[in-house]
mmCIF file of C-alpha atoms in Angstrom:
data_model
loop_
_atom_site.group_PDB
_atom_site.id
_atom_site.type_symbol
_atom_site.label_atom_id
_atom_site.label_comp_id
_atom_site.label_asym_id
_atom_site.label_seq_id
_atom_site.Cartn_x
_atom_site.Cartn_y
_atom_site.Cartn_z
ATOM 1 C CA MET A 169 21.900 -87.907 60.556
ATOM 2 C CA VAL A 170 18.329 -87.006 61.840
ATOM 3 C CA PHE A 171 18.000 -86.711 57.935
ATOM 4 C CA VAL A 172 19.221 -89.964 57.111
ATOM 5 C CA PHE A 173 17.318 -91.204 59.889
ATOM 6 C CA VAL A 174 14.133 -89.378 58.685
ATOM 7 C CA LEU A 175 14.560 -90.778 55.928
ATOM 8 C CA SER A 176 15.333 -94.609 56.425
ATOM 9 C CA ILE A 177 11.821 -94.616 58.269
ATOM 10 C CA PHE A 178 9.427 -92.890 55.108
ATOM 11 C CA PHE A 179 11.436 -95.797 53.299
ATOM 12 C CA THR A 180 10.092 -98.294 55.129
ATOM 13 C CA ILE A 181 6.779 -96.867 56.149
ATOM 14 C CA GLN A 182 6.486 -96.884 51.663
ATOM 15 C CA ILE A 183 7.808 -101.179 51.729
ATOM 16 C CA ILE A 184 5.021 -101.373 54.503
ATOM 17 C CA SER A 185 2.306 -99.603 52.682
ATOM 18 C CA TYR A 186 3.077 -101.764 48.854
ATOM 19 C CA ILE A 187 3.583 -104.973 51.033
ATOM 20 C CA ASP A 188 -0.298 -104.227 52.864
ATOM 21 C CA VAL A 189 -2.153 -103.138 48.920
ATOM 22 C CA ASP A 190 -0.248 -106.737 48.002
ATOM 23 C CA VAL A 191 -1.564 -109.023 50.694
ATOM 24 C CA LYS A 192 -4.902 -107.523 50.116
ATOM 25 C CA ASN A 193 -5.062 -107.801 46.892
ATOM 26 C CA ILE A 194 -3.726 -111.326 47.531
ATOM 27 C CA LYS A 195 -7.657 -112.372 49.543
ATOM 28 C CA HIS A 196 -8.241 -110.834 47.189
ATOM 29 C CA GLU A 197 -7.656 -113.572 44.936
ATOM 30 C CA GLN A 198 -8.231 -115.920 47.446
ATOM 31 C CA ALA A 199 -11.829 -115.048 47.958
ATOM 32 C CA GLY A 200 -12.580 -115.349 44.995
ATOM 33 C CA LEU A 201 -10.377 -118.887 44.233
ATOM 34 C CA LEU A 202 -13.405 -120.143 47.631
ATOM 35 C CA TYR A 203 -15.772 -118.866 45.002
ATOM 36 C CA GLU A 204 -15.051 -120.114 41.760
ATOM 37 C CA LYS A 205 -14.298 -123.631 44.139
ATOM 38 C CA LYS A 206 -18.711 -123.811 44.833
ATOM 39 C CA LEU A 207 -18.755 -122.081 41.201
ATOM 40 C CA PHE A 208 -16.778 -125.038 39.324
ATOM 41 C CA SER A 209 -19.427 -127.567 41.847
ATOM 42 C CA LEU A 210 -22.244 -126.195 40.821
ATOM 43 C CA LEU A 211 -21.419 -126.259 36.951
ATOM 44 C CA LEU A 212 -20.559 -130.245 37.530
ATOM 45 C CA SER A 213 -24.385 -130.287 40.013
ATOM 46 C CA VAL A 214 -26.669 -128.697 37.350
ATOM 47 C CA GLN A 215 -24.865 -131.286 34.417
ATOM 48 C CA THR A 216 -26.022 -134.076 35.839
ATOM 49 C CA THR A 217 -29.268 -132.572 36.788
ATOM 50 C CA ARG A 218 -29.004 -132.296 33.308
ATOM 51 C CA GLY A 219 -28.158 -135.032 32.032
ATOM 52 C CA MET A 220 -30.203 -137.195 33.596
ATOM 53 C CA SER A 221 -33.477 -135.350 33.134
ATOM 54 C CA ASN A 222 -33.096 -135.613 29.172
ATOM 55 C CA ALA A 223 -32.939 -139.224 29.714
ATOM 56 C CA TYR A 224 -35.603 -139.209 32.160
ATOM 57 C CA LEU A 225 -38.023 -137.553 29.870
ATOM 58 C CA ASN A 226 -36.065 -139.541 26.351
ATOM 59 C CA GLY A 227 -37.681 -143.090 28.551
ATOM 60 C CA LYS A 228 -35.681 -143.363 31.637
ATOM 61 C CA THR A 229 -38.174 -142.908 34.317
ATOM 62 C CA GLU A 230 -36.044 -144.911 36.689
ATOM 63 C CA LEU A 231 -33.811 -141.317 37.655
ATOM 64 C CA ALA A 232 -36.355 -140.055 38.867
ATOM 65 C CA THR A 233 -34.790 -140.636 42.284
ATOM 66 C CA LYS A 234 -31.607 -139.686 40.986
ATOM 67 C CA ILE A 235 -32.584 -136.646 40.151
ATOM 68 C CA GLU A 236 -34.389 -134.669 43.292
ATOM 69 C CA GLU A 237 -31.088 -136.405 44.889
ATOM 70 C CA GLU A 238 -28.412 -133.666 42.405
ATOM 71 C CA LYS A 239 -31.515 -130.882 42.926
ATOM 72 C CA SER A 240 -30.354 -130.907 46.432
ATOM 73 C CA VAL A 241 -26.722 -130.613 45.803
ATOM 74 C CA SER A 242 -27.924 -128.137 43.617
ATOM 75 C CA ASN A 243 -28.851 -126.402 46.565
ATOM 76 C CA ARG A 244 -26.612 -126.954 49.331
ATOM 77 C CA ILE A 245 -24.567 -125.449 46.801
ATOM 78 C CA LEU A 246 -26.012 -122.708 46.150
ATOM 79 C CA GLN A 247 -26.161 -121.777 49.870
ATOM 80 C CA SER A 248 -22.783 -121.817 50.580
ATOM 81 C CA LEU A 249 -22.370 -119.148 47.660
ATOM 82 C CA ASN A 250 -24.124 -117.108 50.075
ATOM 83 C CA SER A 251 -22.614 -117.373 52.445
ATOM 84 C CA LEU A 252 -19.418 -117.016 51.012
ATOM 85 C CA GLU A 253 -20.707 -113.523 48.767
ATOM 86 C CA SER A 254 -22.649 -112.547 52.959
ATOM 87 C CA GLU A 255 -18.812 -112.539 53.798
ATOM 88 C CA TYR A 256 -16.548 -111.081 51.098
ATOM 89 C CA GLY A 257 -19.788 -108.701 49.420
ATOM 90 C CA GLU A 258 -17.505 -106.115 48.801
ATOM 91 C CA ILE A 259 -14.992 -107.831 46.667
ATOM 92 C CA LEU A 260 -16.441 -110.519 44.726
ATOM 93 C CA GLN A 261 -19.964 -108.110 43.481
ATOM 94 C CA ILE A 262 -22.209 -110.892 42.709
ATOM 95 C CA ARG A 263 -25.199 -110.695 44.990
ATOM 96 C CA ARG A 264 -27.509 -109.426 41.901
ATOM 97 C CA SER A 265 -26.356 -112.116 39.331
ATOM 98 C CA LEU A 266 -26.417 -114.880 42.026
ATOM 99 C CA ASP A 267 -29.975 -114.047 43.406
ATOM 100 C CA THR A 268 -31.019 -114.276 39.259
ATOM 101 C CA LEU A 269 -29.237 -117.621 39.601
ATOM 102 C CA GLN A 270 -30.649 -119.545 41.946
ATOM 103 C CA SER A 271 -33.995 -117.932 40.463
ATOM 104 C CA ASP A 272 -33.841 -119.428 37.232
ATOM 105 C CA ILE A 273 -32.033 -122.608 39.158
ATOM 106 C CA GLU A 274 -34.734 -123.343 41.768
ATOM 107 C CA ASN A 275 -37.503 -121.933 38.734
ATOM 108 C CA ILE A 276 -36.204 -125.104 36.433
ATOM 109 C CA ASN A 277 -35.675 -128.061 39.445
ATOM 110 C CA ARG A 278 -39.306 -127.267 40.539
ATOM 111 C CA ILE A 279 -41.279 -127.745 36.014
ATOM 112 C CA GLY A 280 -38.206 -129.312 34.374
ATOM 113 C CA LEU A 281 -39.455 -132.850 34.802
ATOM 114 C CA ASN A 282 -42.912 -131.516 33.568
ATOM 115 C CA GLN A 283 -41.711 -130.104 29.761
ATOM 116 C CA LYS A 284 -40.046 -130.974 26.779
ATOM 117 C CA SER A 285 -36.964 -132.361 26.712
ATOM 118 C CA LYS A 286 -35.775 -129.671 24.364
ATOM 119 C CA THR A 287 -36.819 -127.297 26.988
ATOM 120 C CA THR A 288 -36.041 -128.519 29.912
ATOM 121 C CA PHE A 289 -32.068 -129.213 27.989
ATOM 122 C CA THR A 290 -31.636 -125.466 27.437
ATOM 123 C CA ALA A 291 -33.325 -124.006 30.198
ATOM 124 C CA TYR A 292 -30.629 -125.912 32.021
ATOM 125 C CA THR A 293 -27.663 -125.060 29.488
ATOM 126 C CA ASN A 294 -29.161 -121.657 29.672
ATOM 127 C CA ILE A 295 -28.353 -122.033 33.487
ATOM 128 C CA VAL A 296 -25.091 -123.236 33.005
ATOM 129 C CA GLU A 297 -24.050 -120.778 30.425
ATOM 130 C CA SER A 298 -24.614 -117.996 33.226
ATOM 131 C CA ILE A 299 -22.592 -119.847 36.249
ATOM 132 C CA LEU A 300 -19.793 -119.459 33.588
ATOM 133 C CA THR A 301 -20.307 -116.151 32.812
ATOM 134 C CA ASN A 302 -20.148 -116.410 36.506
ATOM 135 C CA MET A 303 -17.046 -117.528 36.844
ATOM 136 C CA ASN A 304 -14.887 -115.329 34.382
ATOM 137 C CA ASP A 305 -16.681 -112.479 36.376
ATOM 138 C CA ILE A 306 -15.467 -113.302 39.542
ATOM 139 C CA ALA A 307 -12.210 -113.550 38.134
ATOM 140 C CA ASP A 308 -12.468 -110.200 36.385
ATOM 141 C CA ASN A 309 -13.179 -108.424 39.835
ATOM 142 C CA THR A 310 -11.243 -110.362 42.301
ATOM 143 C CA HIS A 311 -8.115 -109.997 39.925
ATOM 144 C CA LEU A 312 -7.445 -113.726 39.128
ATOM 145 C CA THR A 313 -7.054 -112.948 35.436
ATOM 146 C CA ILE A 314 -4.639 -110.004 36.110
ATOM 147 C CA ASP A 315 -2.355 -112.890 38.276
ATOM 148 C CA GLU A 316 0.731 -111.378 36.769
ATOM 149 C CA ASN A 317 2.761 -114.915 38.167
ATOM 150 C CA LEU A 318 3.729 -116.178 34.775
ATOM 151 C CA VAL A 319 2.488 -119.832 36.187
ATOM 152 C CA ASP A 320 -0.343 -119.019 38.012
ATOM 153 C CA ASN A 321 -2.038 -116.736 35.187
ATOM 154 C CA TYR A 322 -2.219 -119.355 33.768
ATOM 155 C CA LEU A 323 -3.060 -121.936 35.510
ATOM 156 C CA ILE A 324 -6.328 -119.794 36.683
ATOM 157 C CA ARG A 325 -7.089 -119.445 32.533
ATOM 158 C CA MET A 326 -7.049 -123.073 32.589
ATOM 159 C CA MET A 327 -9.058 -123.799 36.268
ATOM 160 C CA VAL A 328 -11.132 -120.279 35.126
ATOM 161 C CA LEU A 329 -12.037 -120.786 31.270
ATOM 162 C CA LYS A 330 -10.362 -123.883 29.182
ATOM 163 C CA ILE A 331 -11.137 -126.700 32.260
ATOM 164 C CA PRO A 332 -15.011 -125.628 32.343
ATOM 165 C CA GLU A 333 -15.452 -124.849 28.783
ATOM 166 C CA ILE A 334 -14.397 -128.341 28.007
ATOM 167 C CA ILE A 335 -16.628 -129.798 30.969
ATOM 168 C CA GLU A 336 -19.695 -128.043 29.061
ATOM 169 C CA SER A 337 -19.164 -129.560 25.650
ATOM 170 C CA LEU A 338 -18.659 -132.689 27.258
ATOM 171 C CA GLY A 339 -21.733 -132.717 29.620
ATOM 172 C CA ARG A 340 -23.635 -131.004 26.255
ATOM 173 C CA SER A 341 -21.850 -134.161 24.865
ATOM 174 C CA ARG A 342 -23.092 -136.717 27.378
ATOM 175 C CA GLY A 343 -26.458 -135.097 27.796
ATOM 176 C CA LEU A 344 -27.636 -135.134 24.246
ATOM 177 C CA GLY A 345 -25.994 -138.111 23.832
ATOM 178 C CA SER A 346 -27.492 -140.237 26.244
ATOM 179 C CA GLY A 347 -31.075 -139.473 24.689
ATOM 180 C CA ILE A 348 -29.665 -140.424 21.700
ATOM 181 C CA ALA A 349 -28.844 -143.555 23.468
ATOM 182 C CA ALA A 350 -32.228 -144.080 25.025
ATOM 183 C CA LYS A 351 -34.045 -143.624 21.420
ATOM 184 C CA GLN A 352 -31.793 -145.598 19.239
ATOM 185 C CA THR A 353 -31.650 -143.868 16.689
ATOM 186 C CA ILE A 354 -30.211 -139.997 15.485
ATOM 187 C CA ASN A 355 -31.062 -137.431 13.504
ATOM 188 C CA GLU A 356 -28.963 -135.087 11.490
ATOM 189 C CA SER A 357 -29.693 -132.714 13.551
ATOM 190 C CA GLN A 358 -28.570 -134.035 16.436
ATOM 191 C CA GLN A 359 -25.638 -135.453 15.207
ATOM 192 C CA THR A 360 -24.210 -131.761 13.613
ATOM 193 C CA ALA A 361 -23.878 -131.155 17.020
ATOM 194 C CA LEU A 362 -22.945 -134.376 18.415
ATOM 195 C CA LYS A 363 -19.850 -133.422 16.244
ATOM 196 C CA LEU A 364 -19.858 -129.237 17.376
ATOM 197 C CA PHE A 365 -18.870 -130.000 20.363
ATOM 198 C CA LEU A 366 -15.945 -132.237 19.702
ATOM 199 C CA GLN A 367 -15.201 -129.447 17.363
ATOM 200 C CA SER A 368 -14.963 -126.936 20.900
ATOM 201 C CA ILE A 369 -13.516 -129.907 22.579
ATOM 202 C CA SER A 370 -11.025 -130.345 20.393
ATOM 203 C CA VAL A 371 -10.102 -126.787 20.524
ATOM 204 C CA ASN A 372 -9.831 -126.282 24.085
ATOM 205 C CA LYS A 373 -8.245 -130.089 25.213
ATOM 206 C CA THR A 374 -5.112 -128.602 22.235
ATOM 207 C CA SER A 375 -5.651 -125.421 24.773
ATOM 208 C CA ILE A 376 -4.785 -127.147 27.550
ATOM 209 C CA GLU A 377 -1.832 -129.817 26.231
ATOM 210 C CA ARG A 378 -0.223 -126.251 25.045
ATOM 211 C CA ALA A 379 -0.548 -124.361 28.716
ATOM 212 C CA PHE A 380 1.018 -127.060 30.490
ATOM 213 C CA SER A 381 4.108 -127.903 27.885
ATOM 214 C CA VAL A 382 4.504 -123.735 28.483
ATOM 215 C CA LEU A 383 4.636 -125.070 32.372
ATOM 216 C CA TYR A 384 7.184 -128.243 31.855
ATOM 217 C CA ARG A 385 9.655 -125.497 30.209
ATOM 218 C CA LYS A 386 8.874 -122.995 32.889
ATOM 219 C CA ASP A 387 9.061 -125.422 36.286
ATOM 220 C CA SER A 388 10.072 -128.964 35.885
ATOM 221 C CA HIS A 389 8.046 -129.298 39.196
ATOM 222 C CA LEU A 390 4.980 -128.913 37.918
ATOM 223 C CA GLU A 391 5.203 -131.523 35.610
ATOM 224 C CA VAL A 392 5.977 -134.214 38.209
ATOM 225 C CA GLU A 393 3.260 -132.593 39.809
ATOM 226 C CA PHE A 394 0.454 -132.250 37.629
ATOM 227 C CA SER A 395 1.513 -134.797 34.586
ATOM 228 C CA THR A 396 0.123 -138.213 35.858
ATOM 229 C CA VAL A 397 -3.576 -136.980 36.460
ATOM 230 C CA ASN A 398 -3.161 -134.448 33.049
ATOM 231 C CA LYS A 399 -2.551 -137.546 31.704
ATOM 232 C CA ASP A 400 -5.577 -139.670 33.069
ATOM 233 C CA ALA A 401 -7.787 -136.349 31.965
ATOM 234 C CA MET A 402 -6.248 -136.586 28.735
ATOM 235 C CA ASP A 403 -6.455 -140.105 28.045
ATOM 236 C CA ALA A 404 -10.504 -140.294 29.409
ATOM 237 C CA LEU A 405 -11.608 -136.923 26.965
ATOM 238 C CA GLU A 406 -9.600 -139.143 23.856
ATOM 239 C CA ASN A 407 -11.685 -142.648 25.513
ATOM 240 C CA PHE A 408 -15.276 -140.457 25.224
ATOM 241 C CA ILE A 409 -14.309 -139.310 21.794
ATOM 242 C CA THR A 410 -13.173 -142.640 19.842
ATOM 243 C CA ALA A 411 -17.657 -143.614 21.576
ATOM 244 C CA THR A 412 -18.908 -141.058 20.651
ATOM 245 C CA GLU A 413 -17.719 -141.922 16.886
ATOM 246 C CA ASP A 414 -17.782 -144.599 16.768
ATOM 247 C CA GLU A 415 -20.585 -145.719 19.448
ATOM 248 C CA LEU A 416 -23.050 -142.919 18.061
ATOM 249 C CA LEU A 417 -22.079 -140.827 14.843
ATOM 250 C CA ASN A 418 -20.299 -143.556 12.462
ATOM 251 C CA ALA A 419 -22.497 -146.808 14.293
ATOM 252 C CA SER A 420 -25.048 -148.592 11.680
ATOM 253 C CA SER A 421 -27.148 -148.577 13.849
ATOM 254 C CA ILE A 422 -27.122 -147.249 18.178
ATOM 255 C CA ARG A 423 -26.518 -150.101 20.890
ATOM 256 C CA ILE A 424 -25.136 -148.375 23.597
ATOM 257 C CA GLY A 425 -26.925 -148.175 25.870
ATOM 258 C CA SER A 426 -28.177 -144.694 27.377
ATOM 259 C CA THR A 427 -26.688 -145.112 31.020
ATOM 260 C CA ASN A 428 -23.448 -146.426 29.670
ATOM 261 C CA TYR A 429 -22.974 -143.295 27.799
ATOM 262 C CA PHE A 430 -23.854 -141.182 30.539
ATOM 263 C CA SER A 431 -20.586 -143.222 31.969
ATOM 264 C CA LYS A 432 -18.636 -142.675 29.814
ATOM 265 C CA GLY A 433 -18.887 -138.884 29.758
ATOM 266 C CA SER A 434 -19.379 -138.575 33.276
ATOM 267 C CA GLN A 435 -15.755 -141.189 34.165
ATOM 268 C CA THR A 436 -14.148 -138.484 31.499
ATOM 269 C CA ILE A 437 -15.986 -134.909 33.111
ATOM 270 C CA GLY A 438 -14.582 -136.547 37.249
ATOM 271 C CA ALA A 439 -11.179 -136.977 35.653
ATOM 272 C CA PHE A 440 -11.111 -132.664 34.110
ATOM 273 C CA LYS A 441 -12.962 -133.019 37.962
ATOM 274 C CA ALA A 442 -9.372 -133.416 39.837
ATOM 275 C CA LEU A 443 -6.997 -131.658 36.389
ATOM 276 C CA HIS A 444 -9.516 -128.772 38.422
ATOM 277 C CA HIS A 445 -9.041 -129.451 41.682
ATOM 278 C CA LYS A 446 -4.919 -129.783 41.529
ATOM 279 C CA ILE A 447 -4.802 -126.477 39.830
ATOM 280 C CA GLU A 448 -6.888 -124.951 42.376
ATOM 281 C CA GLN A 449 -5.106 -126.470 45.544
ATOM 282 C CA LYS A 450 -1.453 -124.954 43.784
ATOM 283 C CA LEU A 451 -3.157 -122.093 43.476
ATOM 284 C CA SER A 452 -4.649 -121.753 47.061
ATOM 285 C CA ASN A 453 -1.001 -122.841 48.571
ATOM 286 C CA ASP A 454 0.447 -120.159 46.095
ATOM 287 C CA MET A 455 -1.299 -117.739 47.480
ATOM 288 C CA GLU A 456 -1.242 -118.672 51.511
ATOM 289 C CA ILE A 457 2.933 -119.093 51.164
ATOM 290 C CA HIS A 458 2.774 -115.996 49.459
ATOM 291 C CA VAL A 459 0.490 -114.371 52.406
ATOM 292 C CA GLU A 460 2.451 -115.768 54.897
ATOM 293 C CA SER A 461 5.876 -114.206 52.841
ATOM 294 C CA MET A 462 4.834 -111.091 52.631
ATOM 295 C CA GLU A 463 3.424 -110.767 56.645
ATOM 296 C CA THR A 464 6.199 -111.581 57.778
ATOM 297 C CA GLU A 465 7.730 -109.185 56.106
ATOM 298 C CA ARG A 466 5.517 -107.010 57.009
ATOM 299 C CA LEU A 467 7.073 -107.676 60.922
ATOM 300 C CA SER A 468 10.597 -107.178 60.280
ATOM 301 C CA GLU A 469 9.901 -103.832 58.857
ATOM 302 C CA THR A 470 7.620 -103.101 61.194
ATOM 303 C CA LEU A 471 10.504 -104.074 64.195
ATOM 304 C CA LEU A 472 12.717 -101.927 62.025
ATOM 305 C CA ILE A 473 10.856 -99.052 62.537
ATOM 306 C CA ALA A 474 11.111 -100.233 66.177
ATOM 307 C CA VAL A 475 14.373 -99.373 65.890
ATOM 308 C CA LEU A 476 15.293 -96.982 64.786
ATOM 309 C CA LEU A 477 12.724 -95.131 67.062
ATOM 310 C CA SER A 478 14.508 -96.806 69.756
ATOM 311 C CA ALA A 479 17.958 -95.861 68.950
ATOM 312 C CA GLN A 480 17.372 -91.994 67.866
ATOM 313 C CA CYS A 481 14.996 -92.047 71.448
ATOM 314 C CA THR A 482 18.883 -92.731 73.011
ATOM 315 C CA ASP A 483 21.303 -90.998 70.424
ATOM 316 C CA VAL A 484 18.554 -87.968 71.708
ATOM 317 C CA ARG A 485 18.868 -88.692 75.263
ATOM 318 C CA VAL A 486 22.944 -89.745 75.048
ATOM 319 C CA ASN A 487 23.048 -85.915 73.944
#
């Protein structure tokens, strides 16, 4: 009888230990998700500043006020990232990268409008690449990219990899295209660059479509949840590709306005921002439900130990 009692206690404690590890891993992922959300916002802000700065340096000086406003947005996001790093530093392991990123952004925001457009555009693009690298690092450091749940794994990879990549190609197309539209002329190197951006967009578009196809077959509820926002993003993307091809690449003369083209790019990025937000919400809710379930199970196992100990004590007194 004593042996059975000890064995029961042992296995129950083991179960509690496994639950604690599972909860710890999920909370690491939650911290990573919070940081990824802010990094994505910073990505969008830096891209917007880059595009408007490019247009400004190509003659659209009326954008000066909007550029300064967007720089303030970036600064506020950086403050939020620093707050998250202070709270979850051991999990995120991103302090040095964040310091470098903040320094680079502050520097280009200070001198960007006093340089040649190509120099400023390149500097902002390097920062965007750093943000994308940080997003990948955070996903690895917080175990997001090794989530064993198939659905969550697909969603995480779209949120961390595919959507940011497609948005960066859109951002670069928007920035380059708005500069071209401002000057109403396009050279061979610009044509080549735009075509490469469209090629990258198409590759990532296909990856996202295939991923959702797998998810819809896995769980029909996901189609109900994501089909509308996904379709909106894909439709906006097709419209932007068509505008780029018809109005810039294949046009006998460029007539589309810089602001108009920039707005088309912004609308498309906004549609993918909505898709990204929907995925982030889904992952956040799933993680919260998982943690609550595990903590409830832990409480049940702890109560079981209490019952077993109480029963054993009663048995000892009776004997």
